CSV table of C-alpha atoms in Angstrom, one decimal:
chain,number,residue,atom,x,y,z
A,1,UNK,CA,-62.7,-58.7,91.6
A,2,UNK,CA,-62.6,-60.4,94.9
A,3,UNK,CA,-64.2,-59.7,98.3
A,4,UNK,CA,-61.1,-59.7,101.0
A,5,UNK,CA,-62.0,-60.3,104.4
A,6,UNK,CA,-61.2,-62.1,107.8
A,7,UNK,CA,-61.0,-65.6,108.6
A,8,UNK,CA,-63.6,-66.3,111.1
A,9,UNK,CA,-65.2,-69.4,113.0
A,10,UNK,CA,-67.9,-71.3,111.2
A,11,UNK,CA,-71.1,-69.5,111.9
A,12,UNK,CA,-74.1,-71.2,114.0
A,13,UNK,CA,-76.1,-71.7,110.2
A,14,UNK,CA,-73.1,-73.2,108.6
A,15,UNK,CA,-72.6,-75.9,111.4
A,16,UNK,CA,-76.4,-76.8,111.0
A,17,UNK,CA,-75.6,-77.0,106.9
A,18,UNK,CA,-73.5,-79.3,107.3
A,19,UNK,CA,-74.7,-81.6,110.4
A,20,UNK,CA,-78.0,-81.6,107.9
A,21,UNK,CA,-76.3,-82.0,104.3
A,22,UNK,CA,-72.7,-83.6,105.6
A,23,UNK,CA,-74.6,-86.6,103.4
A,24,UNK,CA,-76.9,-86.0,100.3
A,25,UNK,CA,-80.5,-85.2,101.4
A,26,UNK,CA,-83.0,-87.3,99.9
A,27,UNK,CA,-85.5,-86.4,98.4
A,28,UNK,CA,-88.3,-84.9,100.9
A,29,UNK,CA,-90.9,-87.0,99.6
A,30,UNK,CA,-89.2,-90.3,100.9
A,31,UNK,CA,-88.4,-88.4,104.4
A,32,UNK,CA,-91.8,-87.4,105.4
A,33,UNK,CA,-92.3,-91.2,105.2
A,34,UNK,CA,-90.6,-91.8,108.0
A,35,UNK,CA,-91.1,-88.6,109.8
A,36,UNK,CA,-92.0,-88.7,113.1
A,37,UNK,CA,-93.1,-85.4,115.1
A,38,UNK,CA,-90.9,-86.6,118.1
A,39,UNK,CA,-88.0,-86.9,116.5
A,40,UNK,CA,-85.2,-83.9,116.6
A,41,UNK,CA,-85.6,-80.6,115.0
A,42,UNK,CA,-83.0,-81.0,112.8
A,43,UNK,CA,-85.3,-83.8,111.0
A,44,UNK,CA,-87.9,-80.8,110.5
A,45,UNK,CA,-85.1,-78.5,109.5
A,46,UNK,CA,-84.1,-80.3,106.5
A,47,UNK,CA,-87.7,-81.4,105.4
A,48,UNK,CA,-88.2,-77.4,105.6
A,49,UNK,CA,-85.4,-76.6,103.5
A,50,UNK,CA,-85.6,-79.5,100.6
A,51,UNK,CA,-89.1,-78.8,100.1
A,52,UNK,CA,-87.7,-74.7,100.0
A,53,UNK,CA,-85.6,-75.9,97.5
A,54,UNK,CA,-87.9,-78.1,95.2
A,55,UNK,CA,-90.8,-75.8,95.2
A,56,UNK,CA,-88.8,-72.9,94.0
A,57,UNK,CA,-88.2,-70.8,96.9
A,58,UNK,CA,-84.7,-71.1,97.1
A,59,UNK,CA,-82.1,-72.5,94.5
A,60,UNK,CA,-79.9,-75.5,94.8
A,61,UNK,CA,-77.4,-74.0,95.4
A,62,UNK,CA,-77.9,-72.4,98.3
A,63,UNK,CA,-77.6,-75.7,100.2
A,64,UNK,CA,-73.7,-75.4,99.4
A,65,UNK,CA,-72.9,-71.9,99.7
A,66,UNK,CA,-73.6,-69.1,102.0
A,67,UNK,CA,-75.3,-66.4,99.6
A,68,UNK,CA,-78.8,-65.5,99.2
A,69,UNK,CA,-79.9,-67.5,96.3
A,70,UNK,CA,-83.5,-67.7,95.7
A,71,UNK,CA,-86.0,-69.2,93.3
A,72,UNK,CA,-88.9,-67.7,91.6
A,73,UNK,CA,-91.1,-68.3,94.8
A,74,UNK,CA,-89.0,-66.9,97.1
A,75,UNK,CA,-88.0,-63.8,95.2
A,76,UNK,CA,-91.4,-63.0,95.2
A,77,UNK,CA,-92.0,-63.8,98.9
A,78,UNK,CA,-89.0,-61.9,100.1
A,79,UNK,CA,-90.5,-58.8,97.9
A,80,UNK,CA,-93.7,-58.8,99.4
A,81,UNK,CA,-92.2,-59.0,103.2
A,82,UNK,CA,-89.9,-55.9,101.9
A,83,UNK,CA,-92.7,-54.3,100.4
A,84,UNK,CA,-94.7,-54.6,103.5
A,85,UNK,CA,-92.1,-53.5,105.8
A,86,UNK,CA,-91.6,-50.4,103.7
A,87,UNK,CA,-95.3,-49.2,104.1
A,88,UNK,CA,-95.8,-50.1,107.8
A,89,UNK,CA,-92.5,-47.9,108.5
A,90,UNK,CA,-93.5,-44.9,105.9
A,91,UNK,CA,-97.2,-45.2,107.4
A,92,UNK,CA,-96.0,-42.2,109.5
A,93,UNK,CA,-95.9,-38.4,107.9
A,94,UNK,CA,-92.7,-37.2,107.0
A,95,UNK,CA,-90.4,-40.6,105.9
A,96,UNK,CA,-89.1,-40.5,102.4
A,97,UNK,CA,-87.8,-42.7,100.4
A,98,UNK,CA,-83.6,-42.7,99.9
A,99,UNK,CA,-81.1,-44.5,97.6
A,100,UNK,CA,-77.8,-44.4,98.5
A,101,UNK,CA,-74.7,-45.8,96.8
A,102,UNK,CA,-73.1,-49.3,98.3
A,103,UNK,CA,-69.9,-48.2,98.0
A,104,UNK,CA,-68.7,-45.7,100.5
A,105,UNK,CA,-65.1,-44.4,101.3
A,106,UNK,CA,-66.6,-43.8,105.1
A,107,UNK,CA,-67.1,-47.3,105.7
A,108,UNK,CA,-65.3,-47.9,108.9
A,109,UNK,CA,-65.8,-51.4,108.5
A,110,UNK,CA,-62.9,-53.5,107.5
A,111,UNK,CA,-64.8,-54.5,103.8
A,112,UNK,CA,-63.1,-53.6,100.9
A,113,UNK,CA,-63.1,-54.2,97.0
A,114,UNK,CA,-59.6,-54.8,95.3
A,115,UNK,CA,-58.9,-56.2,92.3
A,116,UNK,CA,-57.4,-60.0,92.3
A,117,UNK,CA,-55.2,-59.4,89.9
A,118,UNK,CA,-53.2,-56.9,92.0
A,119,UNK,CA,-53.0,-59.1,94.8
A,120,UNK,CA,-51.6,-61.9,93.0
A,121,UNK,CA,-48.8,-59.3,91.3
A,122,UNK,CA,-47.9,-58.6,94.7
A,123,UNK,CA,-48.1,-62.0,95.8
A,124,UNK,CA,-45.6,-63.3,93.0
A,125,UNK,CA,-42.9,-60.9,93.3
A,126,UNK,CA,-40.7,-63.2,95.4
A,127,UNK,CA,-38.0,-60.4,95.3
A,128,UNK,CA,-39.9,-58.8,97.7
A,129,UNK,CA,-39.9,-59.0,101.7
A,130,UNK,CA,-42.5,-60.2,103.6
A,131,UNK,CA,-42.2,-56.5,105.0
A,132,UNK,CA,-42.4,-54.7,101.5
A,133,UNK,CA,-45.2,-57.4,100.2
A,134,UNK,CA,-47.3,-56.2,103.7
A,135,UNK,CA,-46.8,-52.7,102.7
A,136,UNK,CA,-47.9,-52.7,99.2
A,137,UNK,CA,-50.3,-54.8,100.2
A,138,UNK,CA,-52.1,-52.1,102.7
A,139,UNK,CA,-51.3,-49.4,99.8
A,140,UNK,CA,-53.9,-51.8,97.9
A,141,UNK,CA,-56.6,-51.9,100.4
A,142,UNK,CA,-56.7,-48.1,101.8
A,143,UNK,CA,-57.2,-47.4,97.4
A,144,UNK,CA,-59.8,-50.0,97.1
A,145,UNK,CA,-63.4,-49.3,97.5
A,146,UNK,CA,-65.4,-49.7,100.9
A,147,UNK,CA,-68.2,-51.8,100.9
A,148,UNK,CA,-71.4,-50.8,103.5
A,149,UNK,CA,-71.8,-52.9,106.2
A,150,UNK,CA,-75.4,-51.2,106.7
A,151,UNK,CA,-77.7,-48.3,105.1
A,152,UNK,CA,-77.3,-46.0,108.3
A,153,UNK,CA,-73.9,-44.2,107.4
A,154,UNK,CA,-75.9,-43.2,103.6
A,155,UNK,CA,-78.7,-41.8,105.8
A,156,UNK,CA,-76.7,-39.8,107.8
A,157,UNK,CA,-75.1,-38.3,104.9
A,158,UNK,CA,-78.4,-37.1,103.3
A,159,UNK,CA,-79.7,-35.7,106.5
A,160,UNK,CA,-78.9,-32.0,105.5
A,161,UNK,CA,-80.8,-32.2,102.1
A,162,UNK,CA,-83.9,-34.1,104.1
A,163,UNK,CA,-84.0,-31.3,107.3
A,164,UNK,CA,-84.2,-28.5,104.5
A,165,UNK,CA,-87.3,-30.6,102.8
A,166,UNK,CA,-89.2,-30.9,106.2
A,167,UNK,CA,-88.3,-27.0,106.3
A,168,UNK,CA,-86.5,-27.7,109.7
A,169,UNK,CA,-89.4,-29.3,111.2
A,170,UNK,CA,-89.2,-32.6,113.9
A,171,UNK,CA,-89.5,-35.4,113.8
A,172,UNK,CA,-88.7,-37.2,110.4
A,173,UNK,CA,-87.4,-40.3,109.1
A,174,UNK,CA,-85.6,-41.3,105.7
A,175,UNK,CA,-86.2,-44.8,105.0
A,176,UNK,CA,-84.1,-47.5,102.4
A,177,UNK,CA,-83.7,-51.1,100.9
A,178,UNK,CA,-80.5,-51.8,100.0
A,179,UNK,CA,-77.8,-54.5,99.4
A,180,UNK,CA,-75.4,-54.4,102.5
A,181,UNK,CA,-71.8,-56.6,102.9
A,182,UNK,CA,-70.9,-57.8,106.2
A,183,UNK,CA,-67.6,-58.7,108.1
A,184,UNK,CA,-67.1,-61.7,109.7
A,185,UNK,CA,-67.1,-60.3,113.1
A,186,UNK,CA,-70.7,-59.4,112.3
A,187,UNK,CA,-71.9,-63.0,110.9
A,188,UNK,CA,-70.0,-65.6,113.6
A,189,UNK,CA,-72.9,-66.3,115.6
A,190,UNK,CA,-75.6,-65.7,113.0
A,191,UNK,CA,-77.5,-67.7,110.9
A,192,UNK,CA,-78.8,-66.7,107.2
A,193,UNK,CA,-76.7,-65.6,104.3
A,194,UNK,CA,-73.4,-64.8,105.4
A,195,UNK,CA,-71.8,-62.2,103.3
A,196,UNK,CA,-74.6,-60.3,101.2
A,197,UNK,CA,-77.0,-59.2,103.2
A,198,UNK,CA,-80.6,-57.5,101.9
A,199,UNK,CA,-81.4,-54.6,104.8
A,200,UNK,CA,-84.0,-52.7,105.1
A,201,UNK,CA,-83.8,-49.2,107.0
A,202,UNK,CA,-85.4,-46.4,108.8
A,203,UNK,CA,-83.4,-43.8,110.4
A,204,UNK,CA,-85.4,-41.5,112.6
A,205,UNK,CA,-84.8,-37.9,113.5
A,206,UNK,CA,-86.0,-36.7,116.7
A,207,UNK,CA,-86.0,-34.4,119.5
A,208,UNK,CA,-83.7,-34.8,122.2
A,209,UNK,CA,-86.4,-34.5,124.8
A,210,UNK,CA,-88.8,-37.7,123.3
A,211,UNK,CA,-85.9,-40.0,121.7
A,212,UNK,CA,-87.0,-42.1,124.3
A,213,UNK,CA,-90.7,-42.7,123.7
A,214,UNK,CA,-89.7,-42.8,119.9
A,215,UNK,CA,-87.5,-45.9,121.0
A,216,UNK,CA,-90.3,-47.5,122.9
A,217,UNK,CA,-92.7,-46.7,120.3
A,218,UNK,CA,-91.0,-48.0,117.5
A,219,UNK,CA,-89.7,-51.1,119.5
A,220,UNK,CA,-93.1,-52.1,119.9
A,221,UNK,CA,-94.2,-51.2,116.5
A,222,UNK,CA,-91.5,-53.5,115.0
A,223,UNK,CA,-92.4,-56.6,116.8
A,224,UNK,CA,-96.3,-56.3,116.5
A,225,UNK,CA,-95.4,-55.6,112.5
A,226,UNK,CA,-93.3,-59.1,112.7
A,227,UNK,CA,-95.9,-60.7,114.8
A,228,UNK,CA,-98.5,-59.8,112.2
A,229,UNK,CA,-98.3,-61.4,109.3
A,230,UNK,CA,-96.8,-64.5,111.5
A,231,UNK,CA,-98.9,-68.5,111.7
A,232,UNK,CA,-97.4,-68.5,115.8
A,233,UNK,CA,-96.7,-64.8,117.1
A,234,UNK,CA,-95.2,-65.9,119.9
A,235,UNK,CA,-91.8,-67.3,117.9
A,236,UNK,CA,-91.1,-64.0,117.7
A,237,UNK,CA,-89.6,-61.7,120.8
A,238,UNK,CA,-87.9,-58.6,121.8
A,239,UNK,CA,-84.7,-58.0,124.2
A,240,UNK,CA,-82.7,-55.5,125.4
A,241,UNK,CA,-79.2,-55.2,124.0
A,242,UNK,CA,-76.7,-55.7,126.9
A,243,UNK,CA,-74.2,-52.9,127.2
A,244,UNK,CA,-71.1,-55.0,126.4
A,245,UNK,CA,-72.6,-55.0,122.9
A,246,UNK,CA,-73.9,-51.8,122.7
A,247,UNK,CA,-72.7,-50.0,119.4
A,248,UNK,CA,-70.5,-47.1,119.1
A,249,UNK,CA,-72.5,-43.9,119.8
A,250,UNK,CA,-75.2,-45.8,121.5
A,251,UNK,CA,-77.2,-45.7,124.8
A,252,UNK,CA,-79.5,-48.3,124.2
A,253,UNK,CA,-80.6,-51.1,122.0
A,254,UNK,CA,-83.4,-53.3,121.4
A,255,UNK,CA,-83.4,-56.6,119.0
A,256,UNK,CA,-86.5,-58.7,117.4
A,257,UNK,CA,-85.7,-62.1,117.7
A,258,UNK,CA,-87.1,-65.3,116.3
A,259,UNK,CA,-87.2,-68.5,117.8
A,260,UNK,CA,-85.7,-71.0,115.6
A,261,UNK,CA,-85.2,-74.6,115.9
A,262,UNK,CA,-81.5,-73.9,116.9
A,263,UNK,CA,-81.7,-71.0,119.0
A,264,UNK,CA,-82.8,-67.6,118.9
A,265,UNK,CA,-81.6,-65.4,115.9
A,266,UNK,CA,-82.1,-61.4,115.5
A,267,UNK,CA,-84.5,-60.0,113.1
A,268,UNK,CA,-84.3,-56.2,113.6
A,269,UNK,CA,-82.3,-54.4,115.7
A,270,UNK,CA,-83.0,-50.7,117.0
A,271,UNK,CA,-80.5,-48.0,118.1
A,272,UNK,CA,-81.1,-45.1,120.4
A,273,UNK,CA,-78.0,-43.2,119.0
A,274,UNK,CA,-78.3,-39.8,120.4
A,275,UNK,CA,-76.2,-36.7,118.4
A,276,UNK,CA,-72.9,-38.5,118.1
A,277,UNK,CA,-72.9,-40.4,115.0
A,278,UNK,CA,-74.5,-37.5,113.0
A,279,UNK,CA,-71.5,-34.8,114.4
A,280,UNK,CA,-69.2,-36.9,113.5
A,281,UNK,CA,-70.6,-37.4,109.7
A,282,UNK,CA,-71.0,-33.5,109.7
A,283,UNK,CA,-68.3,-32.4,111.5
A,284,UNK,CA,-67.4,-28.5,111.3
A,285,UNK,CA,-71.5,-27.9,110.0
A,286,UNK,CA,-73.2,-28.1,113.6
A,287,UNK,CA,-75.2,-24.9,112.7
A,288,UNK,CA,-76.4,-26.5,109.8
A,289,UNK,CA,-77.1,-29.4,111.6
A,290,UNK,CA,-80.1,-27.5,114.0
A,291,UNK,CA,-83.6,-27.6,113.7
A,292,UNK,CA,-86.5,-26.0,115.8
A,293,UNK,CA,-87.4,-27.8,119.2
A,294,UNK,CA,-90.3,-25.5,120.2
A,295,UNK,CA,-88.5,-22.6,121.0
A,296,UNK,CA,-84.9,-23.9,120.9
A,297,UNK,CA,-82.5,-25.0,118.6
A,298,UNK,CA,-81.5,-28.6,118.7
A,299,UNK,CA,-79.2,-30.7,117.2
A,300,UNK,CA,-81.8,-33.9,116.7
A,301,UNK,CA,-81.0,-37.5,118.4
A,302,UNK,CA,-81.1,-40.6,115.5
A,303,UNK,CA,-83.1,-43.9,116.2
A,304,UNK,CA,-81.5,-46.1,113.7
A,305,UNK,CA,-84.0,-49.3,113.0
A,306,UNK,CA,-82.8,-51.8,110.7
A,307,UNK,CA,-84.2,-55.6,109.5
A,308,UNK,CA,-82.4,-58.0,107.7
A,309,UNK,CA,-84.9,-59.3,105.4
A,310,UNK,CA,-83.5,-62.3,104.3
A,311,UNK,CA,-83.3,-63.9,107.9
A,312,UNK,CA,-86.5,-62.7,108.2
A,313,UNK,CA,-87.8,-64.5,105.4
A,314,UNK,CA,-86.0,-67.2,106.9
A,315,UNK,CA,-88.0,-66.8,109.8
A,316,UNK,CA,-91.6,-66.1,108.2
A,317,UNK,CA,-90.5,-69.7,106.1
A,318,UNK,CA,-90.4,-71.5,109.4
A,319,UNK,CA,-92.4,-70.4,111.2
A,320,UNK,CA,-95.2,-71.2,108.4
A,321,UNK,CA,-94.5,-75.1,107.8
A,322,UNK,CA,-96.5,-77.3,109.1
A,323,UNK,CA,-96.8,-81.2,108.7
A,324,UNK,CA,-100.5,-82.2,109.2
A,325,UNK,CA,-101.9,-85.7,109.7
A,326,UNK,CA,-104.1,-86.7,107.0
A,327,UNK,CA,-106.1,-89.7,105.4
A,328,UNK,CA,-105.8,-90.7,101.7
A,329,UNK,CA,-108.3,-92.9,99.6
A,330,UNK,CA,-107.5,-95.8,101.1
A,331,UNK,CA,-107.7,-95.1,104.9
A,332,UNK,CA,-104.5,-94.7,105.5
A,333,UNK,CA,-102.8,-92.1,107.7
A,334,UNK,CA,-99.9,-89.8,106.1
A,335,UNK,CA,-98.2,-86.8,106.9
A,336,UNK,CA,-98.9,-83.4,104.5
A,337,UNK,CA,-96.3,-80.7,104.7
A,338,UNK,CA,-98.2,-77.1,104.3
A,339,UNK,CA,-96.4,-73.7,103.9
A,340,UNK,CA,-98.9,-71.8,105.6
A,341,UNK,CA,-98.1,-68.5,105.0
A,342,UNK,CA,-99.6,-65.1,105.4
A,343,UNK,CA,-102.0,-64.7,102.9
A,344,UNK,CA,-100.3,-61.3,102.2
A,345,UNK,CA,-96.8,-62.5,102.2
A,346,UNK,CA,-98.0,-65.9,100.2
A,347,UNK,CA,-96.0,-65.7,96.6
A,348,UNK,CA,-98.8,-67.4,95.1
A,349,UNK,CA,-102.4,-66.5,95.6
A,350,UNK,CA,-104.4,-68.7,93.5
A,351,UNK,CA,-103.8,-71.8,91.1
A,352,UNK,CA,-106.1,-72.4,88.6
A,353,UNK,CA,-106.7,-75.8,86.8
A,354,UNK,CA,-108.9,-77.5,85.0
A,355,UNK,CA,-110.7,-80.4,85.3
A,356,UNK,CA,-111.9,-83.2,82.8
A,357,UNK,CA,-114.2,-81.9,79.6
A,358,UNK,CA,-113.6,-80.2,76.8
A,359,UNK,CA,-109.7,-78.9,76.9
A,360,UNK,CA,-109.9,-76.2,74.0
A,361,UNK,CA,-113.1,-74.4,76.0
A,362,UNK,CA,-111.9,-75.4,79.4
A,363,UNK,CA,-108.2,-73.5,78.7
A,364,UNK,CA,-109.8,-70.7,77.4
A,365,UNK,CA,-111.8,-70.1,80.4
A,366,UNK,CA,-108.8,-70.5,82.6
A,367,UNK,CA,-106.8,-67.3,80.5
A,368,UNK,CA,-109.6,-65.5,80.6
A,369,UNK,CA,-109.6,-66.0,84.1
A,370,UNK,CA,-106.2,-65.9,84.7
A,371,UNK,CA,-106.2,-62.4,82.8
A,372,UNK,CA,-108.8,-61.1,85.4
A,373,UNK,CA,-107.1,-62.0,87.9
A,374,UNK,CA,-103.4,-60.4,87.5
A,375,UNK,CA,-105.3,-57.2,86.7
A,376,UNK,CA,-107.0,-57.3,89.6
A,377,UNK,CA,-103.3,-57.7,91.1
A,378,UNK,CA,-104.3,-61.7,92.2
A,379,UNK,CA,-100.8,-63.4,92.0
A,380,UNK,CA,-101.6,-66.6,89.5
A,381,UNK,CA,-100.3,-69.7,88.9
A,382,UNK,CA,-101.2,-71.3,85.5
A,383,UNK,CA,-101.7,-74.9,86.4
A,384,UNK,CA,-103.7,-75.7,83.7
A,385,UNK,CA,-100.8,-75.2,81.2
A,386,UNK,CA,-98.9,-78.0,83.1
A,387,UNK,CA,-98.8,-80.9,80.3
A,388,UNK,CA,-98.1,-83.7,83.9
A,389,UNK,CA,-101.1,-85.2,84.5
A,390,UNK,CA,-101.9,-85.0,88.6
A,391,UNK,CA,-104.4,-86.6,90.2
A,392,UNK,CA,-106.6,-84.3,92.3
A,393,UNK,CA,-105.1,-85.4,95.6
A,394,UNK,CA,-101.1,-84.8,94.5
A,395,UNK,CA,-102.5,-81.6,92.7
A,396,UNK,CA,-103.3,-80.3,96.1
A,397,UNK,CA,-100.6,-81.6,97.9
A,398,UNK,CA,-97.9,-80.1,95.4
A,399,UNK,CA,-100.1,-76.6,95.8
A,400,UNK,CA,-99.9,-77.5,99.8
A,401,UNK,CA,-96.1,-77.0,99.7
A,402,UNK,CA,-95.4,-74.0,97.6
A,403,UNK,CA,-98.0,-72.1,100.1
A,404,UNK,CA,-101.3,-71.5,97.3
A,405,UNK,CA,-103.5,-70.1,99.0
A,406,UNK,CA,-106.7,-71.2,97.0
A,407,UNK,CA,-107.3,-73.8,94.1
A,408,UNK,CA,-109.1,-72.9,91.5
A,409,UNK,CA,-110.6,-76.0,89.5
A,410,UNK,CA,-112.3,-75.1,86.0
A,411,UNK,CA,-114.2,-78.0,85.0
A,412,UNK,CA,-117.4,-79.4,82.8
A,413,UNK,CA,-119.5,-77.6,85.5
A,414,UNK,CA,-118.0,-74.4,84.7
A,415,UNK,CA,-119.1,-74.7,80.7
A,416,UNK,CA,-122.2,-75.8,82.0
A,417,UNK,CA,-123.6,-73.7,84.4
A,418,UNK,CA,-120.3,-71.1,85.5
A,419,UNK,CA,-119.5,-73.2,88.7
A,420,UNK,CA,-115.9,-73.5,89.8
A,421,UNK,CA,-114.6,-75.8,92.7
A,422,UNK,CA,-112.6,-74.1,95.1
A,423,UNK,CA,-110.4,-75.5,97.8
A,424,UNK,CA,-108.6,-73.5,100.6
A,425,UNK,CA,-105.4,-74.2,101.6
A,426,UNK,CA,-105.6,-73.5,105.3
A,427,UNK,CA,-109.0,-75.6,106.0
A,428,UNK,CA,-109.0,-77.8,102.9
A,429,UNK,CA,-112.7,-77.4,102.5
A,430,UNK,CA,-113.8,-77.5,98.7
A,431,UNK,CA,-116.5,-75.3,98.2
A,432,UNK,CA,-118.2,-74.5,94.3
A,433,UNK,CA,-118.6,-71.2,93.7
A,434,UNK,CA,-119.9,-69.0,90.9
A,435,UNK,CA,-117.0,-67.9,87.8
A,436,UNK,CA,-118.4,-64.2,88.6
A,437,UNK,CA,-118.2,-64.2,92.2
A,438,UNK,CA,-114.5,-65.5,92.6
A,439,UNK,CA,-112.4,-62.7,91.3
A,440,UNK,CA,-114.2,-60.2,94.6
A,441,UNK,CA,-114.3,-63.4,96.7
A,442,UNK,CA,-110.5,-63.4,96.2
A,443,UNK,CA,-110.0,-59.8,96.8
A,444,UNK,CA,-112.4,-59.7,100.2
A,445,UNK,CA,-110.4,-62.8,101.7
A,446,UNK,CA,-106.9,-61.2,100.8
A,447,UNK,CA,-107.6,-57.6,101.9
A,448,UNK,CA,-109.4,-58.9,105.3
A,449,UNK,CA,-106.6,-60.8,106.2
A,450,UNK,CA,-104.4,-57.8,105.6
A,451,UNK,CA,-106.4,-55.9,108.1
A,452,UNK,CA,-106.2,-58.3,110.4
């Protein structure tokens, strides 16, 4: 099968792609070399995304097309920022959970599925006019499949079922993660992957008379919860939606933007959508549709919020590197690239390796160790089954890049007496500490930073 869709310009993150990769990139190693903080952004940019694609956050791949393809890192990154915008939005009583099917006939989007084999058929008949060909051609697309271009349309559909769970009761909210295809038109002046699209959802039912202090509530709640987990808060801002490019249905909108080196990109938008969209999915059940306001007998108004995670990973990615001066063993003055992120968000919490003694004793401490802490639900990275010998320094650095929050060093000390050296990422202090103390120093430092 074969995704048919529009021609359309080259979007804004295509035309950086290939301003930054028109020639091979070399390797990021020899490019912080001669990195200079004053030179373009661009410079940054593709620093940023080499070092993305070396230390497995995104694949190779992903330099050449324009789907989401990511690395073991980055899979794990982009589930925690889902999994954390899923509790901060069902933190409230009354959202649930949905799944609804990508394919949907009530698509009004022009995204369809057909099969390439059919096309070409039609394609190769040369008896046929171009007239004929055009015709058989749309008898193809209104029988194919449509594609969702965004979670709200499932929601809408389910809203019956939900009202009838909440025993007619406002406000509620039914809440998704789901894989969502977009049209050209809606990726021309957008960065991130173009076609496939991860979104994540809430669509909140309300009554008529507060839809608007549920739209200024959850506006602010959105870019606080993006602000959150963020190394510099203020890359990330809110606008109102001007009414050119207000959606159908709509009286008002609200996007969270990030600041990124080319421009500012949307994060989240949020719809103040009133009745209309949720008639028209219903139409001929508007009795079925009410739901007590007090005394009354409503038809509810529909806040549609919805985040595409994988710009917003994007986002957290940039926003998060840092090159930082530093001074190796021999005085001199070099550049160290750091992912800082979130220690929430971080895919890796904690690398432990070990140090010079006895390797049988010393490995056995590190899985016993390494054990504890993925059942204590401490994200590990086995460094000590990595046959490359690093020095210290290069150890750290590599760790640096892929965002470890702490290093944990098992050493002769630790056979001798249960110390451990532990550096941290963010202030690069090395501290020893005792084998039985790490595992709740671990979980105080994540959880604090969490409540933050």
């Amino acid at each position: 099968q074969e995704i048919i869709k529009k021609k359309s310009n080259q979007s804004l993150k295509g035309r950086l792609k290939k301003m930054l990769l028109g020639e091979k990139l070399p390797r990021y190693q020899r490019n912080i070399a001669r990195y200079n903080t004053s030179d373009d952004s661009c410079d940054k940019t593709s620093l940023l995304m080499q070092l993305c694609a070396d230390r497995y956050y995104i694949s190779p791949e992903a330099f050449h097309t324009r789907t989401c393809t990511y690395g073991p890192l980055g899979t794990e990154l982009k589930k925690n920022i889902i999994e954390q915008w899923t509790s901060a939005v069902r933190s409230r009583a009354y959202v649930f959970g949905i799944t609804t099917s990508v394919q949907s006939r009530m698509c009004e989007e022009s995204v369809r599925i057909v099969n390439v084999g059919d096309l070409q058929e039609i394609l190769h008949q040369e008896s046929l006019s171009k007239k004929e060909a055009s015709q058989k051609i749309q008898t193809l697309m209104k029988a194919s499949v449509s594609v969702r271009t965004s979670l709200l349309q499932g929601a809408l559909q389910q809203y019956i079922q939900a009202l009838e769970l909440v025993n007619r009761t406002l406000p509620f909210g039914l809440a998704e993660t789901g894989l969502c295809h977009h049209s050209d038109s809606q990726l021309r002046h957008s960065s991130g992957c173009s076609f496939e699209v991860t979104e994540s959802s809430l669509v909140w039912f309300c009554s008529p008379r507060t839809s608007s202090q549920w739209m200024d509530y959850w506006a602010h709640q959105r870019l606080q919860w993006w602000r959150k987990f963020a190394l510099g808060p203020s890359d990330f801002d809110m606008c109102n939606v001007v009414d050119e490019e207000l959606k159908e249905g709509a009286s008002h909108g609200v996007k969270v933007l990030y600041k990124f080196p080319w421009g500012l990109e949307t994060l989240e938008t949020l719809w103040s959508l009133g009745d209309t969209l949720l008639l028209k999915t219903h139409q001929g059940t508007c009795t079925k549709l009410q739901c007590r306001d007090g005394r009354k007998s409503v038809v509810p108004h529909v806040i549609s919020v919805s985040a595409n995670m994988d710009r917003g990973m994007l986002a957290y990615l940039f926003n998060s590197f840092q090159l930082m001066k530093k001074t190796d063993n021999k005085q001199k003055l070099n550049q160290r690239m750091v992912l800082k992120l979130h220690p929430t968000l971080t895919p890796v919490k904690v690398a432990l390796d070990m140090g010079r003694g006895s390797s049988s004793e010393l490995r056995q401490v590190c899985e016993g160790l390494f054990q504890e802490f993925l059942e204590a639900g401490i994200s590990t990275w086995p460094g000590y089954l990595d046959t490359m010998s690093l020095s210290l320094e290069n150890l750290h650095t590599k760790y640096d890049e892929m965002g470890v929050l702490f290093t944990v060093m098992v050493s002769e000390s630790t056979l001798k007496g249960g110390l451990l050296l532990v550096r941290n990422r963010d202030t690069t202090i090395r501290e020893t500490m005792h084998i039985s103390e790490i595992k709740f120093f671990l979980l105080k430092y994540i959880s604090a930073s969490e409540n933050f």
